[in-house]
PDB file of C-alpha atoms in Angstrom:
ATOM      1  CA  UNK A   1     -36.838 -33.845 -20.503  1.00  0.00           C
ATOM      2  CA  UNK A   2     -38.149 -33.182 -16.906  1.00  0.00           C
ATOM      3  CA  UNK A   3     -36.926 -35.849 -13.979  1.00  0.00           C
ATOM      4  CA  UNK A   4     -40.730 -38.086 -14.508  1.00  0.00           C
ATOM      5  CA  UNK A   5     -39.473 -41.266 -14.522  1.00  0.00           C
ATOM      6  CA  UNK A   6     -42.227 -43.154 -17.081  1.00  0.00           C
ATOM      7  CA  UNK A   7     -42.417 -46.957 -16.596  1.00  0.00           C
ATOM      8  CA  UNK A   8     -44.487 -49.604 -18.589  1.00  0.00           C
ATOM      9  CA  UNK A   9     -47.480 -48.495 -20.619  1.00  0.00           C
ATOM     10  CA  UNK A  10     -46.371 -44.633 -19.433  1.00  0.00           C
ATOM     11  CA  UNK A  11     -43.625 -43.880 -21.396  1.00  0.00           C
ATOM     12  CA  UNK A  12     -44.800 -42.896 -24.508  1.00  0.00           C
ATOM     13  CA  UNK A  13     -46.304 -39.592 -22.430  1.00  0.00           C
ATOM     14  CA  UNK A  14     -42.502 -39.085 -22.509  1.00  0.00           C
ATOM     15  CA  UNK A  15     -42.835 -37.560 -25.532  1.00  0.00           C
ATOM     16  CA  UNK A  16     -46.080 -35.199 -24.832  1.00  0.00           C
ATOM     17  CA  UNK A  17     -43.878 -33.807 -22.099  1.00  0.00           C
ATOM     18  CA  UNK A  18     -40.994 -33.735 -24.550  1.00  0.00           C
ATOM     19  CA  UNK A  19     -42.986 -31.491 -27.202  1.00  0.00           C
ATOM     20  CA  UNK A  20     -44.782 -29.144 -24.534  1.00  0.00           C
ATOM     21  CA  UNK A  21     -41.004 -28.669 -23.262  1.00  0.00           C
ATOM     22  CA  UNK A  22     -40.193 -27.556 -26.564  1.00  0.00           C
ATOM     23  CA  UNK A  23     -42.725 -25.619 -27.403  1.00  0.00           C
ATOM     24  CA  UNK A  24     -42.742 -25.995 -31.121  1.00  0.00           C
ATOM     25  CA  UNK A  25     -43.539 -29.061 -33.260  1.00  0.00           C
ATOM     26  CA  UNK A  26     -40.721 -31.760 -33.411  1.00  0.00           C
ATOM     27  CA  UNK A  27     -39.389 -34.165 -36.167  1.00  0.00           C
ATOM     28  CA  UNK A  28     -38.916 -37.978 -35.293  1.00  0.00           C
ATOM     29  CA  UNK A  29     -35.537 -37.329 -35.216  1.00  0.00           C
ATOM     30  CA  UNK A  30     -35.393 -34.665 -32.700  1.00  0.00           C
ATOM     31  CA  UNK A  31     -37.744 -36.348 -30.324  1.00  0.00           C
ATOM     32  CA  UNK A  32     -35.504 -39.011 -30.812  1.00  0.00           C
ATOM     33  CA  UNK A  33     -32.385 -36.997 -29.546  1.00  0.00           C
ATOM     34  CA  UNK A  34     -34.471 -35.101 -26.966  1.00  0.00           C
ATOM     35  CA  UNK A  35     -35.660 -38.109 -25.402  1.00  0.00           C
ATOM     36  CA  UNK A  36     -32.452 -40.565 -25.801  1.00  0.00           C
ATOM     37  CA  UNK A  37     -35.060 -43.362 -27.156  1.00  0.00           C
ATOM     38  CA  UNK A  38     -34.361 -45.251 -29.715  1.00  0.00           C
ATOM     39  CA  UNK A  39     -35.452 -44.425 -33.182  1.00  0.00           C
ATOM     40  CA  UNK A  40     -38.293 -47.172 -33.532  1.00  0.00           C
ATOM     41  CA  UNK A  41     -39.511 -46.986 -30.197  1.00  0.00           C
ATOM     42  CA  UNK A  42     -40.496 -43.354 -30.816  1.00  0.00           C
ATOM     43  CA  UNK A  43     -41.672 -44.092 -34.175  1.00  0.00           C
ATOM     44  CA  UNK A  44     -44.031 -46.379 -32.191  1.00  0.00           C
ATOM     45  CA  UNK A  45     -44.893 -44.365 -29.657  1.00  0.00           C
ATOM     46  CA  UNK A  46     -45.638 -41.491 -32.315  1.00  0.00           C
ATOM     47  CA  UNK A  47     -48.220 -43.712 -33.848  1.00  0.00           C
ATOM     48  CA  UNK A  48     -49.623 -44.761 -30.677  1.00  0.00           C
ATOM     49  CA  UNK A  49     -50.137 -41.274 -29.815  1.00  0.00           C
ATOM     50  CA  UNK A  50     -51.894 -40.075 -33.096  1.00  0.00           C
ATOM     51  CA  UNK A  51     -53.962 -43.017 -32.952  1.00  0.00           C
ATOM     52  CA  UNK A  52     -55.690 -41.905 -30.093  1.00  0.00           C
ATOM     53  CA  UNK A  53     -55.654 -38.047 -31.131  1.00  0.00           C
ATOM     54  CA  UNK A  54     -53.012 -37.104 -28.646  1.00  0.00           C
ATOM     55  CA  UNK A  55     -50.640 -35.892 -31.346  1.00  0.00           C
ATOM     56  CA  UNK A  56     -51.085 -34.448 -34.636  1.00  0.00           C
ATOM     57  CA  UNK A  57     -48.987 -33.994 -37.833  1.00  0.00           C
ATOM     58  CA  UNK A  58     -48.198 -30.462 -38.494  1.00  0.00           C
ATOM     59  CA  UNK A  59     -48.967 -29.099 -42.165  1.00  0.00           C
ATOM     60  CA  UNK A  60     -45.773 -30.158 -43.357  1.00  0.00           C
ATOM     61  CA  UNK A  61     -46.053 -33.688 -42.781  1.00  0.00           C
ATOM     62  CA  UNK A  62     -42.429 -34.041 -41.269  1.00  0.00           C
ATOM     63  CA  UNK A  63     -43.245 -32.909 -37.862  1.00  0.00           C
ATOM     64  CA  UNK A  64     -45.451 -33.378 -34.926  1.00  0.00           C
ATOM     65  CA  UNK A  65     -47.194 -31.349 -32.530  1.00  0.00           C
ATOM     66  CA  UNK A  66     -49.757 -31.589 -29.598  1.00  0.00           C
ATOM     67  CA  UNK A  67     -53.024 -32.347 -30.554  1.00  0.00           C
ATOM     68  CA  UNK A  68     -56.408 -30.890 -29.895  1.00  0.00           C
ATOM     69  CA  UNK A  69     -57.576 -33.343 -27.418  1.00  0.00           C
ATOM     70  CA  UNK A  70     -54.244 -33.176 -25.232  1.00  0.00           C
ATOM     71  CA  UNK A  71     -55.125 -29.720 -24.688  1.00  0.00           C
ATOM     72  CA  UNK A  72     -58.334 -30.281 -23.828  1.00  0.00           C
ATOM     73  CA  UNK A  73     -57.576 -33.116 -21.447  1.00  0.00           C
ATOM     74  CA  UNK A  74     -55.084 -30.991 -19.940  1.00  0.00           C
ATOM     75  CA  UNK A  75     -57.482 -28.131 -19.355  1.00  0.00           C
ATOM     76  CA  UNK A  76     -60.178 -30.463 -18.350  1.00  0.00           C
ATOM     77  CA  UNK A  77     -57.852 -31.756 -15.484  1.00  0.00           C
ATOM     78  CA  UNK A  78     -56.428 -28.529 -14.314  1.00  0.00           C
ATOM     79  CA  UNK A  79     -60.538 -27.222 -13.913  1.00  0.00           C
ATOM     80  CA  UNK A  80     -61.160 -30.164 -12.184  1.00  0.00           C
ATOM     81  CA  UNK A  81     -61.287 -31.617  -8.785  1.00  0.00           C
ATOM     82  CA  UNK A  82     -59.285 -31.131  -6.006  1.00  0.00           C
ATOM     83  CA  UNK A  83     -57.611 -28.379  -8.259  1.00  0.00           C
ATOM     84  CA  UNK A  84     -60.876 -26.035  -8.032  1.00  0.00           C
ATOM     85  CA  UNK A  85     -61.026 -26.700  -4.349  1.00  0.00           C
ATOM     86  CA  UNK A  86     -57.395 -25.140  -3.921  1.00  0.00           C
ATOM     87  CA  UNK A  87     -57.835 -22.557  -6.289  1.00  0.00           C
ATOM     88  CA  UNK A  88     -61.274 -21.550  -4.725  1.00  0.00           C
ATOM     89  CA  UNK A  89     -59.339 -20.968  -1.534  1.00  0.00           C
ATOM     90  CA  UNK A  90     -56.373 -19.291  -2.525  1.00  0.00           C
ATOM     91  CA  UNK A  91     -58.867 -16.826  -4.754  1.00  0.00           C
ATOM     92  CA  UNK A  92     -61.115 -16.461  -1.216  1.00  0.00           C
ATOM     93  CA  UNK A  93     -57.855 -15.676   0.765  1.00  0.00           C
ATOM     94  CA  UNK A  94     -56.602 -12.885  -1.905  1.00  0.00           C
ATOM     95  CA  UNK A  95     -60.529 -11.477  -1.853  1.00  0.00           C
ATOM     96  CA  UNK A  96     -60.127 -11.345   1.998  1.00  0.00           C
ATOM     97  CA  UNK A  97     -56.683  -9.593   1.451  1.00  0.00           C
ATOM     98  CA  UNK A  98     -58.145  -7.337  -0.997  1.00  0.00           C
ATOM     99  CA  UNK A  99     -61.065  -6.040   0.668  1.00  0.00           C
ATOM    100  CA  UNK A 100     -58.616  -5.211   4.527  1.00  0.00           C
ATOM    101  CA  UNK A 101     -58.118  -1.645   4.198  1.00  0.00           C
ATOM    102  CA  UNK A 102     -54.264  -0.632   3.303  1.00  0.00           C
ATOM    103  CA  UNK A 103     -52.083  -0.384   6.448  1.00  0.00           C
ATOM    104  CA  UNK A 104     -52.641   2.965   8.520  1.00  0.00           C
ATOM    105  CA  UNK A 105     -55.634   3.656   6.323  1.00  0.00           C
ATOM    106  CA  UNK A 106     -58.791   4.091   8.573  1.00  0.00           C
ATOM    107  CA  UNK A 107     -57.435   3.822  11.649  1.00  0.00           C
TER     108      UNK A 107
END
């Protein structure tokens, strides 16, 4: 797992960041091994999660994956503000570098 030290009410996003590190769907027990939690705290945590549509089961009932709605919070904050402000100007700065003609050329 990444350095994000999760207090409190914050930790179960532990294990979001655990499965999009892995990038695969993850049984209990190798969430539990990943993260170096407890075996009922995770099971907790899981439940929490799917409760509010974070996680999902996958098809085979056994593991667990990243829900729809983690996805789409996750795309709705990386289009948001002050992320479009910085990608506006870094995509303004490589139009500006894009349209100076090459180096020698028309000169």
């Amino acid at each position: 797992m990444s350095d994000l030290d999760l207090t409190g009410g914050l930790k179960p996003l532990g294990v979001l960041e655990a499965l999009a590190e892995m990038q695969q769907p993850a049984t209990l027990a190798q969430l539990v091994t990943y993260l170096s939690v407890p075996k009922p705290t995770v099971h907790r945590w899981l439940k929490a999660l799917e409760s509010m549509g974070l996680l999902s089961r996958h098809p085979d009932g056994r593991r667990y994956e990243i829900a729809a709605r983690a996805t789409q919070l996750a795309i709705a904050s990386l289009l948001g503000e002050p992320g479009r402000a910085l990608r506006r100007n870094i995509l303004r700065r490589l139009v500006d570098e894009l349209h100076r003609p090459p180096c020698g050329v028309g000169r």
